[in-house]
Amino acid sequence: MTARQSPRRREVLDVLRAAPAPLGVAAVAERMGVHPNTVRYHLDALVADGLVESGTEASSGPGRPRAAYRVRPGMDRGGARGYPLLARMLLSRWASADPPEARAEAEETGRAWGRFLVEPPPPFERPTAARSAARLVGLLDDLGFAPSAEGPPGPDGPPARIRLRHCPFLELAEEYGQLVCPLHLGLMRGALAGLGAPLTATGLEPFAEPDSCLAHLGGTAAAEQKEATPR
C-alpha cells in the first residue's frame, strides 16, 4: 500500500511536513492522537518507500538517542503520472507539421532508438539473417509487442514477416498512426542496422488483421533505402 492509497500514511507525511524539525515516533503519535505502534508501522513503510528518512534526535541526557523522522527532500514521487497525455501533446505538435516530413522524422527517431536498444555483434562476427531476425523478435518482445516470426524460407533462414499481436502504444497508434507506425518501422530498421544484419524491415502493415500488425523482412541495407514509407 502506498502513501497515496493510505489516508493514515498521508496523515503521517502531513505531520512531518508541518514540523519545523524531525520528529520522533512519540511526537508524531501525539499530534495524530494515535498509538505510537501505529505510527511506527507507517513510518517504517514510508522509509521503505523512500518518502521519509530517519536520523536521531539530539540527546538531552543519558540513554540511547531516539530515532527522528523527516520527509525526504524533493518532489513527491508517489503521485500519478501523465505520460499518455505528454505523448499526445508531443505527437499533436509533430502531426501539425508537413506530413511527409513528420513521417520521415518519426522514422529517423525510431532508427536512432533502434540502434541504441540493441547490442552490436562482437568484432569479426558475421551476423546471419536468421540470427538477426531472432534478435529483433527478442527486442520487440521486450518492448511489449508480443511478436511471432512467420513464413518461409525455412528453418535456417530468416522469417518472411513478424506478426505483432500487441501494441504498447495502441491508443496513440489509433490516433496518430501516421507517426507512431513509422516510428515502429524505423525502430526495427535501426535495430537491424545496429546488428549489422544482412536484411531489413521492408515494410509495416498497421492493423493488417483485426488482432495484429505485420512487419515484413527481406532485402539488404541497400534495399532499405528504397523503402522510404510503410506498406
mmCIF file of C-alpha atoms in Angstrom:
data_model
loop_
_atom_site.group_PDB
_atom_site.id
_atom_site.type_symbol
_atom_site.label_atom_id
_atom_site.label_comp_id
_atom_site.label_asym_id
_atom_site.label_seq_id
_atom_site.Cartn_x
_atom_site.Cartn_y
_atom_site.Cartn_z
ATOM 1 C CA MET A 1 0.000 0.000 0.000
ATOM 2 C CA THR A 2 1.394 3.399 -0.991
ATOM 3 C CA ALA A 3 1.117 6.707 0.822
ATOM 4 C CA ARG A 4 -1.450 7.822 -1.738
ATOM 5 C CA GLN A 5 -3.598 4.747 -1.016
ATOM 6 C CA SER A 6 -3.398 5.035 2.783
ATOM 7 C CA PRO A 7 -5.090 8.022 4.478
ATOM 8 C CA ARG A 8 -3.204 7.289 7.709
ATOM 9 C CA ARG A 9 0.122 7.272 5.887
ATOM 10 C CA ARG A 10 -0.691 10.568 4.198
ATOM 11 C CA GLU A 11 -1.529 11.984 7.630
ATOM 12 C CA VAL A 12 1.893 10.941 8.945
ATOM 13 C CA LEU A 13 3.509 12.709 5.991
ATOM 14 C CA ASP A 14 1.444 15.843 6.635
ATOM 15 C CA VAL A 15 2.529 15.915 10.277
ATOM 16 C CA LEU A 16 6.200 15.563 9.330
ATOM 17 C CA ARG A 17 5.939 18.236 6.634
ATOM 18 C CA ALA A 18 4.370 20.700 9.073
ATOM 19 C CA ALA A 19 7.044 20.172 11.723
ATOM 20 C CA PRO A 20 9.995 22.622 11.775
ATOM 21 C CA ALA A 21 12.378 19.806 12.778
ATOM 22 C CA PRO A 22 12.489 15.982 12.601
ATOM 23 C CA LEU A 23 10.038 14.247 14.928
ATOM 24 C CA GLY A 24 10.234 11.064 16.929
ATOM 25 C CA VAL A 25 7.553 8.373 16.988
ATOM 26 C CA ALA A 26 6.004 9.650 20.217
ATOM 27 C CA ALA A 27 5.774 13.209 18.925
ATOM 28 C CA VAL A 28 4.070 12.122 15.700
ATOM 29 C CA ALA A 29 1.665 9.888 17.644
ATOM 30 C CA GLU A 30 0.779 12.744 19.989
ATOM 31 C CA ARG A 31 -0.018 15.096 17.110
ATOM 32 C CA MET A 32 -2.157 12.443 15.418
ATOM 33 C CA GLY A 33 -3.808 11.161 18.590
ATOM 34 C CA VAL A 34 -2.982 7.510 17.871
ATOM 35 C CA HIS A 35 -0.857 4.797 19.484
ATOM 36 C CA PRO A 36 2.912 5.025 18.858
ATOM 37 C CA ASN A 37 2.967 1.479 17.455
ATOM 38 C CA THR A 38 0.565 2.572 14.721
ATOM 39 C CA VAL A 39 2.820 5.488 13.844
ATOM 40 C CA ARG A 40 5.931 3.297 13.940
ATOM 41 C CA TYR A 41 4.356 0.843 11.458
ATOM 42 C CA HIS A 42 3.552 3.590 8.957
ATOM 43 C CA LEU A 43 6.905 5.314 9.411
ATOM 44 C CA ASP A 44 8.731 2.076 8.655
ATOM 45 C CA ALA A 45 6.678 1.703 5.469
ATOM 46 C CA LEU A 46 7.346 5.298 4.426
ATOM 47 C CA VAL A 47 11.078 4.849 4.987
ATOM 48 C CA ALA A 48 10.987 1.669 2.878
ATOM 49 C CA ASP A 49 9.177 3.583 0.118
ATOM 50 C CA GLY A 50 11.850 6.283 0.161
ATOM 51 C CA LEU A 51 9.421 9.037 1.180
ATOM 52 C CA VAL A 52 10.763 9.526 4.718
ATOM 53 C CA GLU A 53 14.285 9.375 6.105
ATOM 54 C CA SER A 54 15.313 8.674 9.673
ATOM 55 C CA GLY A 55 18.056 10.051 11.876
ATOM 56 C CA THR A 56 18.460 10.538 15.612
ATOM 57 C CA GLU A 57 17.123 13.188 17.948
ATOM 58 C CA ALA A 58 19.629 15.376 19.756
ATOM 59 C CA SER A 59 20.236 13.736 23.126
ATOM 60 C CA SER A 60 19.079 15.707 26.177
ATOM 61 C CA GLY A 61 20.504 13.284 28.741
ATOM 62 C CA PRO A 62 21.787 9.773 29.286
ATOM 63 C CA GLY A 63 20.389 6.906 27.284
ATOM 64 C CA ARG A 64 20.229 5.790 23.699
ATOM 65 C CA PRO A 65 19.300 8.538 21.184
ATOM 66 C CA ARG A 66 15.813 8.102 19.774
ATOM 67 C CA ALA A 67 15.025 7.913 16.086
ATOM 68 C CA ALA A 68 13.657 11.038 14.462
ATOM 69 C CA TYR A 69 11.971 11.269 11.076
ATOM 70 C CA ARG A 70 11.527 13.847 8.365
ATOM 71 C CA VAL A 71 10.124 13.862 4.854
ATOM 72 C CA ARG A 72 12.836 13.191 2.287
ATOM 73 C CA PRO A 73 13.588 16.421 0.414
ATOM 74 C CA GLY A 74 12.367 16.561 -3.158
ATOM 75 C CA MET A 75 9.218 16.188 -5.204
ATOM 76 C CA ASP A 76 6.703 13.556 -4.114
ATOM 77 C CA ARG A 77 7.348 10.551 -6.380
ATOM 78 C CA GLY A 78 4.275 8.654 -5.237
ATOM 79 C CA GLY A 79 1.760 10.571 -7.326
ATOM 80 C CA ALA A 80 0.090 9.675 -10.591
ATOM 81 C CA ARG A 81 1.887 10.075 -13.913
ATOM 82 C CA GLY A 82 0.560 11.646 -17.100
ATOM 83 C CA TYR A 83 2.827 10.109 -19.727
ATOM 84 C CA PRO A 84 -0.023 9.317 -22.178
ATOM 85 C CA LEU A 85 -1.073 12.967 -22.075
ATOM 86 C CA LEU A 86 2.538 14.063 -22.570
ATOM 87 C CA ALA A 87 2.851 11.730 -25.570
ATOM 88 C CA ARG A 88 -0.363 13.125 -27.091
ATOM 89 C CA MET A 89 0.842 16.689 -26.590
ATOM 90 C CA LEU A 90 4.140 15.976 -28.348
ATOM 91 C CA LEU A 91 2.564 13.940 -31.139
ATOM 92 C CA SER A 92 -0.090 16.571 -31.793
ATOM 93 C CA ARG A 93 2.627 19.160 -32.319
ATOM 94 C CA TRP A 94 4.576 16.782 -34.559
ATOM 95 C CA ALA A 95 1.437 15.911 -36.519
ATOM 96 C CA SER A 96 0.809 19.567 -37.335
ATOM 97 C CA ALA A 97 3.999 19.676 -39.403
ATOM 98 C CA ASP A 98 4.285 18.769 -43.085
ATOM 99 C CA PRO A 99 3.054 15.111 -43.245
ATOM 100 C CA PRO A 100 5.902 13.608 -45.323
ATOM 101 C CA GLU A 101 8.482 15.462 -43.271
ATOM 102 C CA ALA A 102 6.833 14.413 -40.000
ATOM 103 C CA ARG A 103 6.758 10.752 -41.073
ATOM 104 C CA ALA A 104 10.424 10.916 -42.093
ATOM 105 C CA GLU A 105 11.380 12.464 -38.761
ATOM 106 C CA ALA A 106 9.355 9.857 -36.872
ATOM 107 C CA GLU A 107 11.071 7.028 -38.730
ATOM 108 C CA GLU A 108 14.517 8.531 -38.180
ATOM 109 C CA THR A 109 13.765 8.864 -34.462
ATOM 110 C CA GLY A 110 12.811 5.190 -34.425
ATOM 111 C CA ARG A 111 16.025 4.269 -36.255
ATOM 112 C CA ALA A 112 18.147 6.104 -33.702
ATOM 113 C CA TRP A 113 16.454 4.356 -30.791
ATOM 114 C CA GLY A 114 16.545 1.000 -32.541
ATOM 115 C CA ARG A 115 20.313 1.273 -32.913
ATOM 116 C CA PHE A 116 20.587 2.311 -29.277
ATOM 117 C CA LEU A 117 18.449 -0.543 -27.934
ATOM 118 C CA VAL A 118 20.476 -3.405 -29.444
ATOM 119 C CA GLU A 119 23.932 -4.596 -28.526
ATOM 120 C CA PRO A 120 26.133 -4.721 -31.646
ATOM 121 C CA PRO A 121 27.778 -8.031 -32.522
ATOM 122 C CA PRO A 122 31.344 -8.630 -31.382
ATOM 123 C CA PRO A 123 34.207 -7.815 -33.758
ATOM 124 C CA PHE A 124 34.756 -10.192 -36.672
ATOM 125 C CA GLU A 125 31.378 -11.904 -36.233
ATOM 126 C CA ARG A 126 29.363 -12.002 -39.429
ATOM 127 C CA PRO A 127 25.691 -11.716 -38.450
ATOM 128 C CA THR A 128 23.328 -14.064 -40.237
ATOM 129 C CA ALA A 129 19.860 -13.067 -41.357
ATOM 130 C CA ALA A 130 18.234 -15.726 -39.183
ATOM 131 C CA ARG A 131 20.128 -14.765 -36.035
ATOM 132 C CA SER A 132 19.500 -11.069 -36.626
ATOM 133 C CA ALA A 133 15.789 -11.656 -37.113
ATOM 134 C CA ALA A 134 15.703 -13.641 -33.873
ATOM 135 C CA ARG A 135 17.430 -10.774 -32.061
ATOM 136 C CA LEU A 136 14.852 -8.372 -33.470
ATOM 137 C CA VAL A 137 11.994 -10.604 -32.307
ATOM 138 C CA GLY A 138 13.575 -10.677 -28.849
ATOM 139 C CA LEU A 139 13.795 -6.890 -28.748
ATOM 140 C CA LEU A 140 10.191 -6.477 -29.856
ATOM 141 C CA ASP A 141 9.131 -8.957 -27.198
ATOM 142 C CA ASP A 142 10.981 -6.979 -24.535
ATOM 143 C CA LEU A 143 9.195 -3.829 -25.705
ATOM 144 C CA GLY A 144 5.777 -5.452 -25.375
ATOM 145 C CA PHE A 145 4.799 -6.120 -29.000
ATOM 146 C CA ALA A 146 4.092 -9.848 -28.430
ATOM 147 C CA PRO A 147 5.850 -10.770 -31.710
ATOM 148 C CA SER A 148 5.924 -14.085 -33.515
ATOM 149 C CA ALA A 149 8.027 -14.928 -36.575
ATOM 150 C CA GLU A 150 6.148 -16.315 -39.584
ATOM 151 C CA GLY A 151 6.659 -17.522 -43.103
ATOM 152 C CA PRO A 152 9.420 -19.034 -45.326
ATOM 153 C CA PRO A 153 12.190 -19.503 -46.338
ATOM 154 C CA GLY A 154 12.903 -22.290 -43.831
ATOM 155 C CA PRO A 155 14.450 -23.294 -40.528
ATOM 156 C CA ASP A 156 17.885 -21.882 -41.383
ATOM 157 C CA GLY A 157 16.685 -18.640 -42.945
ATOM 158 C CA PRO A 158 15.003 -15.530 -41.616
ATOM 159 C CA PRO A 159 11.220 -15.308 -41.307
ATOM 160 C CA ALA A 160 9.355 -13.504 -44.043
ATOM 161 C CA ARG A 161 7.448 -11.401 -41.535
ATOM 162 C CA ILE A 162 6.883 -10.755 -37.854
ATOM 163 C CA ARG A 163 3.347 -10.658 -36.516
ATOM 164 C CA LEU A 164 2.830 -8.077 -33.763
ATOM 165 C CA ARG A 165 -0.159 -9.037 -31.639
ATOM 166 C CA HIS A 166 0.137 -6.218 -29.129
ATOM 167 C CA CYS A 167 0.946 -2.542 -29.488
ATOM 168 C CA PRO A 168 2.337 -0.914 -26.349
ATOM 169 C CA PHE A 169 1.171 2.428 -27.763
ATOM 170 C CA LEU A 170 -2.179 1.219 -29.115
ATOM 171 C CA GLU A 171 -4.330 4.261 -28.351
ATOM 172 C CA LEU A 172 -1.655 6.586 -29.699
ATOM 173 C CA ALA A 173 -1.251 4.432 -32.810
ATOM 174 C CA GLU A 174 -5.003 4.596 -33.419
ATOM 175 C CA GLU A 175 -4.972 8.379 -33.092
ATOM 176 C CA TYR A 176 -1.576 9.198 -34.617
ATOM 177 C CA GLY A 177 -0.788 6.154 -36.745
ATOM 178 C CA GLN A 178 0.847 8.358 -39.376
ATOM 179 C CA LEU A 179 3.616 8.992 -36.834
ATOM 180 C CA VAL A 180 3.624 6.050 -34.433
ATOM 181 C CA CYS A 181 3.746 3.377 -37.134
ATOM 182 C CA PRO A 182 6.722 4.933 -38.998
ATOM 183 C CA LEU A 183 8.388 5.243 -35.588
ATOM 184 C CA HIS A 184 7.964 1.486 -35.099
ATOM 185 C CA LEU A 185 9.206 0.724 -38.597
ATOM 186 C CA GLY A 186 12.235 2.930 -38.030
ATOM 187 C CA LEU A 187 12.927 1.214 -34.715
ATOM 188 C CA MET A 188 13.047 -2.178 -36.437
ATOM 189 C CA ARG A 189 15.225 -0.871 -39.250
ATOM 190 C CA GLY A 190 17.565 0.827 -36.797
ATOM 191 C CA ALA A 191 17.860 -2.310 -34.679
ATOM 192 C CA LEU A 192 18.730 -4.462 -37.692
ATOM 193 C CA ALA A 193 21.231 -1.876 -38.919
ATOM 194 C CA GLY A 194 22.787 -1.778 -35.445
ATOM 195 C CA LEU A 195 23.124 -5.551 -35.542
ATOM 196 C CA GLY A 196 24.835 -5.370 -38.922
ATOM 197 C CA ALA A 197 22.082 -7.608 -40.275
ATOM 198 C CA PRO A 198 22.030 -8.620 -43.948
ATOM 199 C CA LEU A 199 18.309 -7.817 -44.082
ATOM 200 C CA THR A 200 15.954 -5.015 -43.131
ATOM 201 C CA ALA A 201 12.320 -4.335 -42.355
ATOM 202 C CA THR A 202 10.900 -3.672 -45.805
ATOM 203 C CA GLY A 203 7.504 -2.543 -44.601
ATOM 204 C CA LEU A 204 4.958 -2.428 -41.814
ATOM 205 C CA GLU A 205 1.252 -3.102 -42.279
ATOM 206 C CA PRO A 206 -0.549 -1.397 -39.403
ATOM 207 C CA PHE A 207 -3.626 -3.351 -38.288
ATOM 208 C CA ALA A 208 -3.204 -5.732 -41.215
ATOM 209 C CA GLU A 209 -5.605 -8.056 -39.413
ATOM 210 C CA PRO A 210 -8.052 -7.281 -36.620
ATOM 211 C CA ASP A 211 -5.711 -8.684 -33.998
ATOM 212 C CA SER A 212 -2.270 -7.787 -35.325
ATOM 213 C CA CYS A 213 0.120 -5.734 -37.414
ATOM 214 C CA LEU A 214 2.622 -7.297 -39.818
ATOM 215 C CA ALA A 215 6.267 -6.315 -40.223
ATOM 216 C CA HIS A 216 7.859 -7.636 -43.422
ATOM 217 C CA LEU A 217 11.514 -8.614 -43.607
ATOM 218 C CA GLY A 218 13.844 -9.064 -46.538
ATOM 219 C CA GLY A 219 16.442 -7.471 -48.751
ATOM 220 C CA THR A 220 19.606 -5.828 -47.513
ATOM 221 C CA ALA A 221 20.635 -2.499 -46.078
ATOM 222 C CA ALA A 222 20.672 -1.136 -49.614
ATOM 223 C CA ALA A 223 17.070 -2.226 -50.111
ATOM 224 C CA GLU A 224 16.116 -0.205 -47.049
ATOM 225 C CA GLN A 225 16.874 2.995 -48.869
ATOM 226 C CA LYS A 226 14.240 2.123 -51.488
ATOM 227 C CA GLU A 227 11.540 1.504 -48.880
ATOM 228 C CA ALA A 228 11.021 5.018 -47.532
ATOM 229 C CA THR A 229 7.366 4.547 -46.480
ATOM 230 C CA PRO A 230 5.406 1.828 -44.636
ATOM 231 C CA ARG A 231 3.286 -0.574 -46.593
#
